[in-house]
Coordinates of C-alpha atoms in Angstrom, one line a residue:
Chain A
M804 CA -23.7 -28.2 9.1
S805 CA -21.9 -29.8 6.2
V806 CA -19.8 -27.9 3.8
K807 CA -22.5 -28.4 1.2
A808 CA -25.2 -27.1 3.5
T809 CA -23.0 -24.1 4.5
V810 CA -22.4 -23.2 0.9
I811 CA -26.1 -23.4 0.0
S812 CA -27.1 -21.4 3.1
E813 CA -24.7 -18.6 2.2
I814 CA -26.0 -18.6 -1.4
Q815 CA -29.5 -18.2 -0.1
Q816 CA -28.5 -15.4 2.2
I817 CA -26.8 -13.5 -0.6
A818 CA -29.8 -14.0 -2.8
D819 CA -32.0 -12.7 0.0
D820 CA -29.8 -9.7 0.5
N821 CA -30.1 -8.9 -3.2
K822 CA -33.9 -9.7 -3.3
K823 CA -33.3 -12.4 -5.9
S824 CA -35.1 -15.7 -6.2
L825 CA -32.9 -18.7 -7.0
P826 CA -33.5 -21.6 -9.3
P827 CA -33.4 -25.1 -7.7
L828 CA -29.8 -25.4 -6.4
A829 CA -28.9 -28.7 -8.2
D830 CA -25.3 -29.8 -8.7
D831 CA -25.3 -29.2 -12.4
L832 CA -26.6 -25.6 -12.1
V833 CA -24.1 -23.3 -13.8
L834 CA -23.0 -20.8 -11.0
L835 CA -23.3 -17.8 -13.3
D836 CA -26.8 -18.9 -14.3
S837 CA -27.9 -19.2 -10.6
G838 CA -28.9 -15.5 -10.5
L839 CA -25.6 -14.7 -8.7
D840 CA -23.2 -12.5 -10.7
S841 CA -19.5 -12.6 -10.3
L842 CA -19.7 -9.9 -7.5
A843 CA -22.2 -12.1 -5.6
I844 CA -19.9 -15.1 -6.1
A845 CA -17.0 -13.0 -4.8
I846 CA -19.1 -12.2 -1.7
L847 CA -20.0 -15.8 -1.3
V848 CA -16.3 -16.8 -1.3
A849 CA -15.5 -14.1 1.3
R850 CA -18.4 -15.1 3.6
L851 CA -17.4 -18.8 3.3
E852 CA -13.9 -17.8 4.4
E853 CA -15.4 -16.1 7.5
T854 CA -17.5 -19.2 8.2
L855 CA -15.2 -22.0 7.3
G856 CA -11.9 -20.4 8.0
F857 CA -10.4 -21.1 4.5
D858 CA -10.5 -19.9 0.9
P859 CA -9.5 -22.7 -1.5
F860 CA -9.0 -20.2 -4.3
T861 CA -6.0 -18.6 -2.7
E862 CA -4.3 -21.7 -1.5
S863 CA -2.7 -22.5 -4.8
D864 CA -1.7 -20.5 -7.9
D865 CA -3.1 -23.4 -10.0
V866 CA -6.9 -23.5 -9.6
A867 CA -9.5 -24.4 -12.1
Y868 CA -12.4 -22.0 -11.8
P869 CA -15.6 -23.9 -10.9
V870 CA -18.3 -23.7 -13.5
T871 CA -21.2 -25.6 -11.8
L872 CA -22.5 -25.5 -8.2
G873 CA -21.4 -29.1 -7.9
D874 CA -17.8 -28.1 -9.0
F875 CA -17.9 -25.3 -6.4
I876 CA -19.0 -27.5 -3.5
R877 CA -16.5 -30.3 -4.4
F878 CA -13.8 -27.6 -4.5
Y879 CA -14.7 -26.6 -0.9
E880 CA -15.1 -30.2 0.3
H881 CA -11.6 -31.1 -1.0
A882 CA -10.2 -28.0 0.7
A883 CA -11.9 -28.9 3.9
E884 CA -10.3 -32.3 3.8
S885 CA -6.9 -30.9 3.3
H886 CA -7.5 -28.6 6.3
G887 CA -8.3 -31.7 8.3
V888 CA -11.9 -30.5 8.6
D889 CA -14.7 -33.1 8.4
S890 CA -16.6 -31.7 5.4
R891 CA -19.8 -33.3 6.8
Q892 CA -19.6 -31.3 10.0
V893 CA -18.0 -27.9 9.9
G894 CA -20.0 -25.6 11.9
Chain B
M1076 CA -8.1 9.4 -48.9
N1077 CA -4.4 9.1 -48.1
T1078 CA -3.5 11.8 -45.6
P1079 CA 0.1 13.1 -45.6
P1080 CA 1.6 12.3 -42.2
N1081 CA 2.0 15.9 -41.1
R1082 CA -1.7 16.8 -41.7
M1083 CA -4.5 16.2 -39.3
A1084 CA -6.1 12.8 -39.8
S1085 CA -9.2 11.6 -38.1
I1086 CA -10.2 8.0 -37.4
R1087 CA -12.4 8.2 -40.4
D1088 CA -9.5 9.3 -42.6
R1089 CA -7.3 6.4 -41.4
L1090 CA -10.2 4.0 -41.8
G1091 CA -10.6 5.1 -45.4
S1092 CA -6.9 4.6 -46.2
A1093 CA -6.7 1.3 -44.4
L1094 CA -9.6 -0.5 -46.2
T1095 CA -7.4 -3.0 -47.9
S1096 CA -10.0 -5.6 -47.3
P1097 CA -13.8 -5.0 -47.7
E1098 CA -14.5 -7.7 -45.2
R1099 CA -13.9 -5.7 -42.0
F1100 CA -16.8 -5.4 -39.6
L1101 CA -18.0 -4.0 -36.4
W1102 CA -20.2 -6.7 -34.9
G1103 CA -22.7 -5.7 -32.2
A1104 CA -25.1 -8.0 -30.4
T1105 CA -27.9 -7.3 -32.8
A1106 CA -26.4 -5.4 -35.7
R1107 CA -23.2 -5.4 -37.8
V1108 CA -21.7 -2.8 -40.0
C1109 CA -19.0 -3.0 -42.6
L1110 CA -16.2 -0.6 -41.7
G1111 CA -16.0 0.5 -45.3
H1112 CA -19.6 1.8 -45.1
V1113 CA -18.8 3.6 -41.8
S1114 CA -16.0 5.6 -43.5
S1115 CA -18.4 6.8 -46.2
G1116 CA -21.7 6.8 -44.4
T1117 CA -23.4 8.4 -41.4
S1118 CA -25.0 7.1 -38.2
L1119 CA -26.1 10.6 -37.3
G1120 CA -28.7 11.1 -40.0
G1121 CA -26.4 13.2 -42.0
R1122 CA -26.3 15.9 -39.2
V1123 CA -22.6 15.7 -38.6
G1124 CA -22.1 19.2 -40.1
E1125 CA -24.2 20.7 -37.2
L1126 CA -21.8 19.1 -34.7
A1127 CA -18.6 20.6 -36.3
G1128 CA -16.5 22.5 -33.7
R1129 CA -18.8 21.7 -30.9
S1130 CA -18.2 20.1 -27.5
V1131 CA -20.3 16.9 -27.9
L1132 CA -21.5 14.6 -25.1
I1133 CA -21.9 11.0 -26.3
V1134 CA -24.4 9.3 -24.1
T1135 CA -25.8 6.1 -25.4
R1136 CA -27.4 3.0 -24.0
D1137 CA -25.6 0.7 -26.4
Q1138 CA -21.9 1.0 -27.0
F1139 CA -22.3 0.0 -30.7
A1140 CA -24.1 3.3 -31.4
A1141 CA -21.3 5.1 -29.5
A1142 CA -18.7 3.4 -31.6
L1143 CA -20.2 4.6 -34.8
A1144 CA -20.7 8.2 -33.5
L1145 CA -17.1 8.3 -32.2
I1146 CA -15.7 7.3 -35.6
E1147 CA -17.9 9.9 -37.4
L1148 CA -17.1 12.8 -35.0
D1149 CA -13.4 12.5 -34.5
G1150 CA -11.8 15.3 -36.4
I1151 CA -15.1 17.1 -36.6
A1152 CA -16.2 17.9 -33.0
R1153 CA -14.0 20.2 -30.9
R1154 CA -14.4 17.9 -28.0
L1155 CA -15.9 14.4 -27.5
I1156 CA -17.1 13.6 -24.0
V1157 CA -17.6 9.9 -23.7
C1158 CA -20.1 8.9 -21.0
T1159 CA -19.5 5.6 -19.3
P1160 CA -22.5 3.3 -19.3
D1161 CA -23.1 3.4 -15.6
L1162 CA -22.9 7.2 -15.0
P1163 CA -25.7 8.2 -12.8
S1164 CA -27.8 10.8 -14.5
E1165 CA -27.5 13.1 -11.5
H1166 CA -23.9 13.8 -12.5
L1167 CA -24.7 14.8 -16.1
P1168 CA -25.3 18.5 -15.3
A1169 CA -21.8 18.8 -13.8
V1170 CA -20.3 16.9 -16.8
V1171 CA -22.1 19.3 -19.1
A1172 CA -20.8 22.4 -17.2
K1173 CA -17.2 21.3 -16.8
A1174 CA -16.8 20.2 -20.4
G1175 CA -18.7 23.1 -21.9
V1176 CA -21.0 20.7 -23.6
D1177 CA -23.1 22.3 -26.4
A1178 CA -24.4 19.2 -28.1
I1179 CA -25.6 15.8 -27.1
V1180 CA -25.5 12.7 -29.3
S1181 CA -27.6 9.9 -27.9
D1182 CA -29.6 6.8 -28.9
D1183 CA -32.2 7.7 -26.4
D1184 CA -33.5 11.3 -26.4
R1185 CA -35.3 11.1 -23.1
G1186 CA -34.1 12.6 -19.9
H1187 CA -31.8 15.3 -21.4
D1188 CA -34.4 18.1 -21.3
G1189 CA -33.2 19.6 -18.1
L1190 CA -29.6 19.9 -19.2
G1191 CA -30.1 23.0 -21.2
V1192 CA -28.0 21.8 -24.1
P1193 CA -29.1 23.5 -27.3
L1194 CA -28.4 20.8 -29.9
R1195 CA -29.4 17.2 -29.7
V1196 CA -28.7 14.6 -32.4
L1197 CA -30.0 11.1 -32.5
C1198 CA -27.6 8.2 -33.3
N1199 CA -29.3 4.9 -33.7
G1200 CA -26.5 2.5 -34.5
T1201 CA -27.3 2.1 -38.1
V1202 CA -25.3 3.6 -41.0
T1203 CA -26.8 5.1 -44.1
P1204 CA -25.0 6.5 -47.1
A1205 CA -23.9 10.1 -46.5
E1206 CA -24.5 12.8 -49.1
E1207 CA -21.3 14.4 -48.4
T1208 CA -18.2 13.3 -46.4
P1209 CA -17.2 15.9 -43.8
V1210 CA -13.7 17.2 -44.0
T1211 CA -11.5 16.7 -41.0
S1212 CA -11.2 20.2 -39.5
C1213 CA -9.8 20.0 -36.0
R1214 CA -7.8 18.0 -33.5
T1215 CA -10.6 16.6 -31.3
E1216 CA -10.1 16.5 -27.6
W1217 CA -11.4 13.3 -26.0
V1218 CA -12.7 13.5 -22.5
L1219 CA -12.9 10.2 -20.6
L1220 CA -14.7 9.7 -17.3
T1221 CA -13.4 7.8 -14.4
S1222 CA -14.9 7.6 -10.9
G1223 CA -14.0 10.2 -8.4
T1224 CA -14.0 10.6 -4.6
T1225 CA -17.5 11.8 -4.1
G1226 CA -19.1 9.6 -6.7
A1227 CA -18.9 12.4 -9.3
P1228 CA -16.7 11.4 -12.2
K1229 CA -13.2 12.8 -12.8
M1230 CA -12.9 14.0 -16.4
L1231 CA -9.6 13.4 -18.1
V1232 CA -8.7 15.1 -21.4
H1233 CA -6.8 13.0 -23.9
T1234 CA -5.8 13.7 -27.5
F1235 CA -5.9 11.4 -30.5
A1236 CA -2.1 11.3 -30.1
S1237 CA -2.1 10.4 -26.4
L1238 CA -4.8 7.7 -27.0
T1239 CA -3.0 6.1 -29.9
A1240 CA 0.7 6.5 -28.8
A1241 CA 0.8 2.9 -27.4
I1242 CA -0.6 1.6 -30.7
N1243 CA 1.7 3.7 -32.9
S1244 CA 4.7 2.4 -31.0
G1245 CA 4.0 -0.9 -32.7
Q1246 CA 4.3 -2.6 -29.3
E1247 CA 0.8 -4.0 -29.7
G1248 CA 1.2 -5.2 -33.3
R1249 CA 4.3 -7.1 -32.4
D1250 CA 3.0 -8.8 -29.4
G1251 CA 1.8 -11.9 -31.1
Q1252 CA 5.0 -12.3 -33.1
E1253 CA 7.4 -11.7 -30.3
R1254 CA 5.7 -14.1 -28.0
R1255 CA 5.4 -16.7 -30.7
D1256 CA 9.1 -16.5 -31.3
G1257 CA 9.6 -16.9 -27.5
Q1258 CA 7.4 -20.0 -27.5
Q1259 CA 9.8 -21.8 -29.7
G1260 CA 7.4 -23.3 -32.2
R1261 CA 5.1 -25.0 -29.7
D1262 CA 2.4 -25.2 -32.4
G1263 CA 4.8 -25.6 -35.3
Q1264 CA 2.9 -23.0 -37.4
E1265 CA 4.7 -19.8 -36.7
G1266 CA 5.0 -18.6 -40.3
P1267 CA 1.3 -18.7 -41.3
E1268 CA 0.3 -17.7 -37.8
R1269 CA 2.4 -14.6 -37.8
Q1270 CA 1.0 -13.5 -41.1
K1271 CA -2.5 -14.1 -39.7
L1272 CA -1.9 -11.9 -36.7
Q1273 CA -0.6 -9.1 -38.8
G1274 CA -3.3 -9.2 -41.5
A1275 CA -6.9 -8.5 -41.8
D1276 CA -7.9 -11.7 -40.0
V1277 CA -7.3 -10.1 -36.6
V1278 CA -10.6 -10.1 -34.8
W1279 CA -10.7 -8.1 -31.6
G1280 CA -13.0 -8.5 -28.7
T1281 CA -13.1 -7.0 -25.2
F1282 CA -15.2 -7.6 -22.1
Y1283 CA -14.6 -3.9 -21.4
D1284 CA -17.0 -1.3 -22.6
I1285 CA -15.4 0.9 -25.2
R1286 CA -16.5 4.0 -23.2
R1287 CA -13.9 3.2 -20.6
Y1288 CA -10.2 3.7 -21.2
G1289 CA -9.4 0.0 -21.4
G1290 CA -12.1 -0.7 -23.9
L1291 CA -11.4 2.4 -25.9
Q1292 CA -7.8 1.2 -26.4
I1293 CA -9.1 -2.0 -27.9
F1294 CA -11.6 -0.2 -30.1
L1295 CA -8.8 2.1 -31.5
R1296 CA -6.5 -0.9 -32.1
A1297 CA -9.2 -2.6 -34.0
V1298 CA -10.4 0.3 -36.0
L1299 CA -7.0 1.8 -36.8
G1300 CA -5.5 -1.6 -37.5
R1301 CA -6.7 -3.9 -40.2
G1302 CA -9.0 -6.2 -38.4
S1303 CA -12.6 -6.4 -37.2
F1304 CA -14.1 -5.9 -33.8
V1305 CA -16.9 -7.8 -31.9
L1306 CA -18.6 -5.5 -29.3
S1307 CA -20.7 -6.8 -26.4
G1308 CA -24.3 -5.7 -26.3
A1309 CA -26.0 -3.7 -23.5
G1310 CA -27.2 -6.4 -21.1
E1311 CA -25.8 -9.2 -23.1
A1312 CA -24.9 -12.3 -21.0
L1313 CA -21.3 -13.2 -20.8
G1314 CA -21.9 -16.6 -22.2
E1315 CA -23.7 -15.2 -25.3
Y1316 CA -20.9 -12.8 -25.9
L1317 CA -18.3 -15.6 -25.7
V1318 CA -20.3 -17.6 -28.2
R1319 CA -20.4 -14.7 -30.6
L1320 CA -16.7 -14.1 -30.1
G1321 CA -16.1 -17.7 -31.0
A1322 CA -18.5 -17.6 -34.0
H1323 CA -16.6 -14.6 -35.4
G1324 CA -13.2 -16.3 -34.8
A1325 CA -11.9 -13.7 -32.3
T1326 CA -8.1 -13.8 -32.2
H1327 CA -7.4 -11.0 -29.7
V1328 CA -9.5 -10.7 -26.6
S1329 CA -9.0 -8.3 -23.7
G1330 CA -10.5 -7.8 -20.2
T1331 CA -9.8 -7.3 -16.6
P1332 CA -8.6 -10.2 -14.5
S1333 CA -12.1 -10.3 -13.1
H1334 CA -13.6 -10.5 -16.5
W1335 CA -11.4 -13.4 -17.3
R1336 CA -12.2 -15.2 -14.1
R1337 CA -15.8 -14.9 -14.9
A1338 CA -15.2 -16.1 -18.4
L1339 CA -13.4 -19.2 -17.0
M1340 CA -16.4 -19.9 -14.7
S1341 CA -18.7 -19.9 -17.8
P1342 CA -19.5 -23.1 -19.6
E1343 CA -18.9 -21.1 -22.8
A1344 CA -15.2 -20.4 -22.0
G1345 CA -14.3 -23.1 -24.6
A1346 CA -16.2 -21.2 -27.4
I1347 CA -13.2 -19.0 -28.0
A1348 CA -9.7 -19.9 -29.0
P1349 CA -7.8 -16.6 -29.0
S1350 CA -4.2 -16.3 -30.0
Y1351 CA -3.7 -13.2 -27.9
I1352 CA -5.2 -12.6 -24.4
R1353 CA -4.7 -9.2 -22.7
L1354 CA -5.4 -8.4 -19.1
S1355 CA -5.5 -4.8 -17.7
G1356 CA -7.4 -2.6 -15.3
E1357 CA -6.6 -4.6 -12.2
I1358 CA -3.8 -6.6 -10.6
A1359 CA -3.2 -9.7 -12.6
D1360 CA -2.3 -12.4 -10.0
Q1361 CA -0.5 -15.6 -10.7
G1362 CA -3.7 -17.6 -10.3
I1363 CA -5.5 -16.1 -13.2
L1364 CA -2.4 -16.0 -15.4
N1365 CA -1.9 -19.7 -14.8
A1366 CA -5.5 -20.6 -15.2
L1367 CA -5.6 -18.8 -18.6
R1368 CA -2.3 -20.4 -19.7
S1369 CA -3.8 -23.8 -18.9
F1370 CA -7.2 -23.2 -20.5
Y1371 CA -6.0 -21.4 -23.6
P1372 CA -2.6 -23.0 -24.2
Q1373 CA -2.4 -21.6 -27.7
A1374 CA -2.6 -18.0 -26.6
T1375 CA 0.0 -15.4 -25.9
I1376 CA -0.9 -13.8 -22.6
A1377 CA 0.0 -10.2 -21.8
H1378 CA -1.0 -8.2 -18.7
A1379 CA -0.8 -4.4 -19.1
F1380 CA -0.7 -1.6 -16.7
A1381 CA -3.0 1.2 -17.9
S1382 CA -5.2 3.8 -16.3
T1383 CA -7.3 6.7 -17.7
E1384 CA -4.9 9.2 -16.1
A1385 CA -1.5 7.6 -17.0
G1386 CA -2.5 5.9 -20.2
V1387 CA -1.0 2.5 -21.2
G1388 CA 2.1 2.2 -19.0
F1389 CA 3.6 -1.1 -20.0
E1390 CA 2.9 -4.7 -20.9
V1391 CA 4.3 -7.8 -19.3
H1392 CA 4.6 -10.9 -21.4
D1393 CA 6.5 -13.5 -19.3
G1394 CA 3.4 -15.0 -17.7
L1395 CA 4.4 -13.9 -14.2
E1396 CA 2.6 -11.5 -12.0
G1397 CA 4.1 -8.1 -11.2
F1398 CA 6.8 -6.6 -13.5
P1399 CA 10.5 -6.8 -13.9
A1400 CA 12.4 -4.2 -11.8
S1401 CA 14.6 -3.4 -14.8
M1402 CA 11.6 -1.5 -16.2
V1403 CA 11.9 1.1 -13.5
G1404 CA 14.2 4.0 -14.5
A1405 CA 14.8 2.6 -17.9
P1406 CA 14.9 5.0 -20.8
G1407 CA 12.2 4.8 -23.5
D1408 CA 8.8 6.1 -24.6
V1409 CA 7.4 5.4 -21.2
Q1410 CA 9.4 6.3 -18.1
I1411 CA 8.5 4.5 -14.9
N1412 CA 9.7 5.4 -11.4
V1413 CA 8.6 4.5 -7.9
A1414 CA 8.5 7.2 -5.2
D1415 CA 7.0 6.7 -1.7
G1416 CA 6.1 3.2 -2.8
S1417 CA 3.8 4.3 -5.6
L1418 CA 4.2 3.8 -9.3
R1419 CA 4.7 6.9 -11.4
I1420 CA 4.5 7.0 -15.1
R1421 CA 5.6 9.7 -17.7
S1422 CA 4.9 9.3 -21.4
A1423 CA 3.1 10.7 -24.4
R1424 CA 0.2 8.4 -23.4
N1425 CA -0.6 10.3 -20.2
A1426 CA -3.8 12.3 -20.2
V1427 CA -3.2 15.9 -20.8
R1428 CA -5.2 17.4 -17.9
Y1429 CA -8.4 17.3 -16.0
A1430 CA -11.4 19.0 -17.8
G1431 CA -12.9 22.0 -16.1
E1432 CA -10.6 21.9 -13.0
E1433 CA -7.8 24.4 -13.3
H1434 CA -6.6 23.7 -9.8
S1435 CA -6.1 20.0 -10.1
T1436 CA -2.8 18.9 -11.5
L1437 CA -2.4 15.6 -13.2
T1438 CA 1.4 15.4 -13.1
D1439 CA 4.2 16.2 -10.6
A1440 CA 6.9 18.8 -11.3
E1441 CA 8.8 16.3 -13.4
G1442 CA 5.8 15.4 -15.5
F1443 CA 5.1 12.0 -13.9
V1444 CA 1.5 10.8 -13.2
D1445 CA 1.3 9.3 -9.8
T1446 CA -0.9 6.2 -10.4
G1447 CA -1.6 5.8 -6.7
D1448 CA -0.8 2.1 -7.1
I1449 CA 1.5 0.9 -4.3
V1450 CA 4.2 -1.5 -5.4
E1451 CA 6.9 -3.5 -3.5
R1452 CA 10.1 -4.8 -4.8
R1453 CA 11.0 -8.4 -4.0
G1454 CA 14.1 -9.6 -5.7
D1455 CA 14.2 -8.5 -9.3
R1456 CA 10.5 -7.9 -9.6
Y1457 CA 7.9 -5.4 -8.4
Y1458 CA 4.5 -6.6 -7.2
F1459 CA 1.3 -4.6 -6.8
L1460 CA 0.1 -4.3 -3.2
G1461 CA -3.1 -2.2 -3.7
R1462 CA -4.1 1.4 -3.9
R1463 CA -3.0 4.4 -1.8
N1464 CA -5.7 6.3 0.1
G1465 CA -7.5 3.0 0.5
I1466 CA -9.1 3.1 -2.9
I1467 CA -10.6 -0.3 -3.6
N1468 CA -10.7 -1.9 -7.1
V1469 CA -13.6 -4.2 -7.3
G1470 CA -13.6 -6.0 -10.6
G1471 CA -12.1 -3.0 -12.3
L1472 CA -14.5 -0.5 -10.7
K1473 CA -13.0 2.0 -8.1
V1474 CA -14.5 2.4 -4.7
Y1475 CA -13.6 5.3 -2.5
P1476 CA -13.9 4.1 1.2
E1477 CA -15.2 7.5 2.4
E1478 CA -18.4 7.2 0.3
V1479 CA -19.1 3.8 1.8
E1480 CA -18.3 4.9 5.3
A1481 CA -20.7 7.9 4.9
A1482 CA -23.5 5.4 4.1
I1483 CA -22.7 3.1 7.1
N1484 CA -22.4 6.1 9.5
R1485 CA -26.0 7.0 8.7
H1486 CA -27.1 4.1 10.9
P1487 CA -28.0 5.7 14.3
A1488 CA -26.1 3.0 16.3
V1489 CA -22.8 3.5 14.4
R1490 CA -20.1 5.7 16.0
M1491 CA -17.6 5.3 13.2
S1492 CA -16.5 3.0 10.5
M1493 CA -13.6 2.2 8.3
V1494 CA -13.9 0.6 4.9
R1495 CA -11.0 -1.3 3.6
S1496 CA -10.0 -3.7 0.8
R1497 CA -10.3 -7.4 1.2
R1498 CA -8.6 -9.6 -1.4
S1499 CA -11.0 -11.6 -3.6
P1500 CA -10.0 -14.5 -5.9
I1501 CA -13.0 -13.6 -8.0
T1502 CA -13.1 -9.8 -8.3
G1503 CA -9.5 -9.0 -7.2
S1504 CA -10.8 -7.0 -4.2
L1505 CA -14.0 -6.6 -2.2
V1506 CA -15.2 -3.9 0.2
S1507 CA -15.0 -4.8 3.8
A1508 CA -16.1 -2.7 6.8
D1509 CA -15.0 -2.3 10.4
V1510 CA -17.7 -0.7 12.4
V1511 CA -17.6 0.8 15.9
L1512 CA -20.9 1.0 17.7
K1513 CA -22.0 3.8 20.0
A1514 CA -22.9 1.3 22.7
E1515 CA -22.5 -2.4 23.3
P1516 CA -25.3 -4.4 21.6
S1517 CA -27.8 -5.2 24.3
A1518 CA -29.0 -8.6 23.1
S1519 CA -27.3 -11.3 21.1
G1520 CA -29.6 -10.8 18.1
T1521 CA -28.7 -7.2 17.8
I1522 CA -25.4 -7.6 15.9
A1523 CA -27.3 -9.5 13.2
D1524 CA -30.0 -6.8 13.1
F1525 CA -27.4 -4.1 12.8
T1526 CA -25.6 -5.9 10.0
R1527 CA -28.8 -6.3 8.1
E1528 CA -29.9 -2.7 8.7
I1529 CA -26.5 -1.3 7.6
L1530 CA -26.5 -3.5 4.5
Q1531 CA -30.0 -2.2 3.7
I1532 CA -28.8 1.5 4.0
C1533 CA -25.9 0.6 1.7
H1534 CA -28.2 -1.2 -0.8
D1535 CA -30.4 1.9 -0.9
S1536 CA -27.7 4.4 -1.6
L1537 CA -24.7 2.7 -3.2
A1538 CA -23.9 0.8 -6.4
P1539 CA -23.7 -3.0 -5.8
H1540 CA -19.9 -3.2 -6.0
K1541 CA -19.6 -0.6 -3.2
I1542 CA -21.7 -2.5 -0.7
P1543 CA -19.5 -4.2 2.0
A1544 CA -19.2 -7.9 1.4
T1545 CA -18.3 -8.4 5.1
I1546 CA -18.9 -6.3 8.2
R1547 CA -16.9 -6.7 11.4
F1548 CA -17.9 -5.0 14.6
V1549 CA -14.7 -3.8 16.4
P1550 CA -14.2 -1.9 19.7
A1551 CA -12.1 0.9 18.2
L1552 CA -10.4 2.0 15.0
E1553 CA -6.8 3.1 14.6
I1554 CA -6.5 6.9 14.2
A1555 CA -3.4 8.3 12.6
E1556 CA -1.5 11.4 13.9
A1557 CA -3.4 13.8 11.7
G1558 CA -6.7 12.7 13.3
K1559 CA -7.7 10.7 10.2
L1560 CA -8.4 7.0 10.0
A1561 CA -5.2 5.1 9.5
R1562 CA -5.5 3.6 6.0
H1563 CA -3.0 1.1 4.8
A1564 CA -2.5 0.0 1.3

């Protein structure tokens, strides 16, 4: 699965856990408007760390917090590259 | 309305004497009121006299109504018990009993019938002219709630003096100036800017609810100072609040690191341009301090250590996480020491005692409050490591691991579990669970089933921030000598 597909799959899982329906997961969707609150986003980051093996937020003290889903996915794709992971095929 | 310094003065008295400008407001999500009208009006339908000398529970849906009631009742009620917005109603009878509540002020009269409280007064968040202004008659005790081990709230007694000591020290008022001096004229406008920060143009905002210690501090700074205050509404989206803060020209904005991370993830983050940013209630890590510095380059950024029990401990202004080791053991209004790795604080800002619990002591023999926050010295700085006893701070909300473990252990296949903190770049910490099963799972799908079922039990019985973000199945748990789970900070 690609990084993008992994992110989307985890988002859908968290929405299912919370019995929430999601709007279409387009790149320009504002994360906080996706139906996920900051707690859910925190859980998403934790689960992605379990799945992907890294957490790009904690790898530097200088991060720009992602606003849209597209920002978020690119953030993880860049981190995957710096970890030498092919972002199209991670798991 | 000037009150001699050695006489009792309520918030209302001070408001009356500080109304140098008529243009001071409390702005709510749907209403606003001029502070001048608050000092001479009533939001309690003129029934304030009935509440004199009573122990009054303030339980409102909207914090705007609570704000008006608190101003009106300070100096009138014997005791004000301020209910947090998320207090489950099943805990209300214990709160009523422990604090000797004999009156309830609420914006919603439903659901209080079973409490057996003789007097109930409606506050609806609007101010009407009062026929007579009540005379300050007592030093009101303030009782603030914070979460406790079993889910029942701990109730901390404060006085007006303990709540305002950090404000009276002038530390807050000077923040803006001192830091601007330190910034060596980066904006080239220090003179006018300094006057602006001191004057009536200060507009406070906070992501906190004023019914928690951190928010109440901002409320008191705003009301006792000379500025205005923008309150968030019940259920108001963060983006909408940011836009309102921007529209009212908020200059001083406070919140937890988690609040600020959420603000920076909002497209409306650019709606505000504060000159002073304050973080408290959680560990401020270097990541959020740097992100705020970069996004709001014009702002002075301070992170404060404060808790309901210990009060405002200290503020750090150098933009670095942790705090200078020189603060420990230094003389001053607030004394800080570190014993057994945990931070202890003694000052006039400490809470006075627990309400209704004679056997619980708040301070040690030397008068220090043990904050339970574990710190470690590295070089000339101390850094926060987490909480003793495994308490987890999720976005400013405390989680006691025992409560979560009890929920997990209700699953028939679970032998035991241990809940611990997991670092989160979004909420500071998250709840994580290690689970030992009674028998090896029989089929490969079983682990996924157990995970789902355990999460379901947690969803059904716990607040969302207490539900484990991740669950690991482990063969055994470490048990300490006393037979308890070994919890590490």
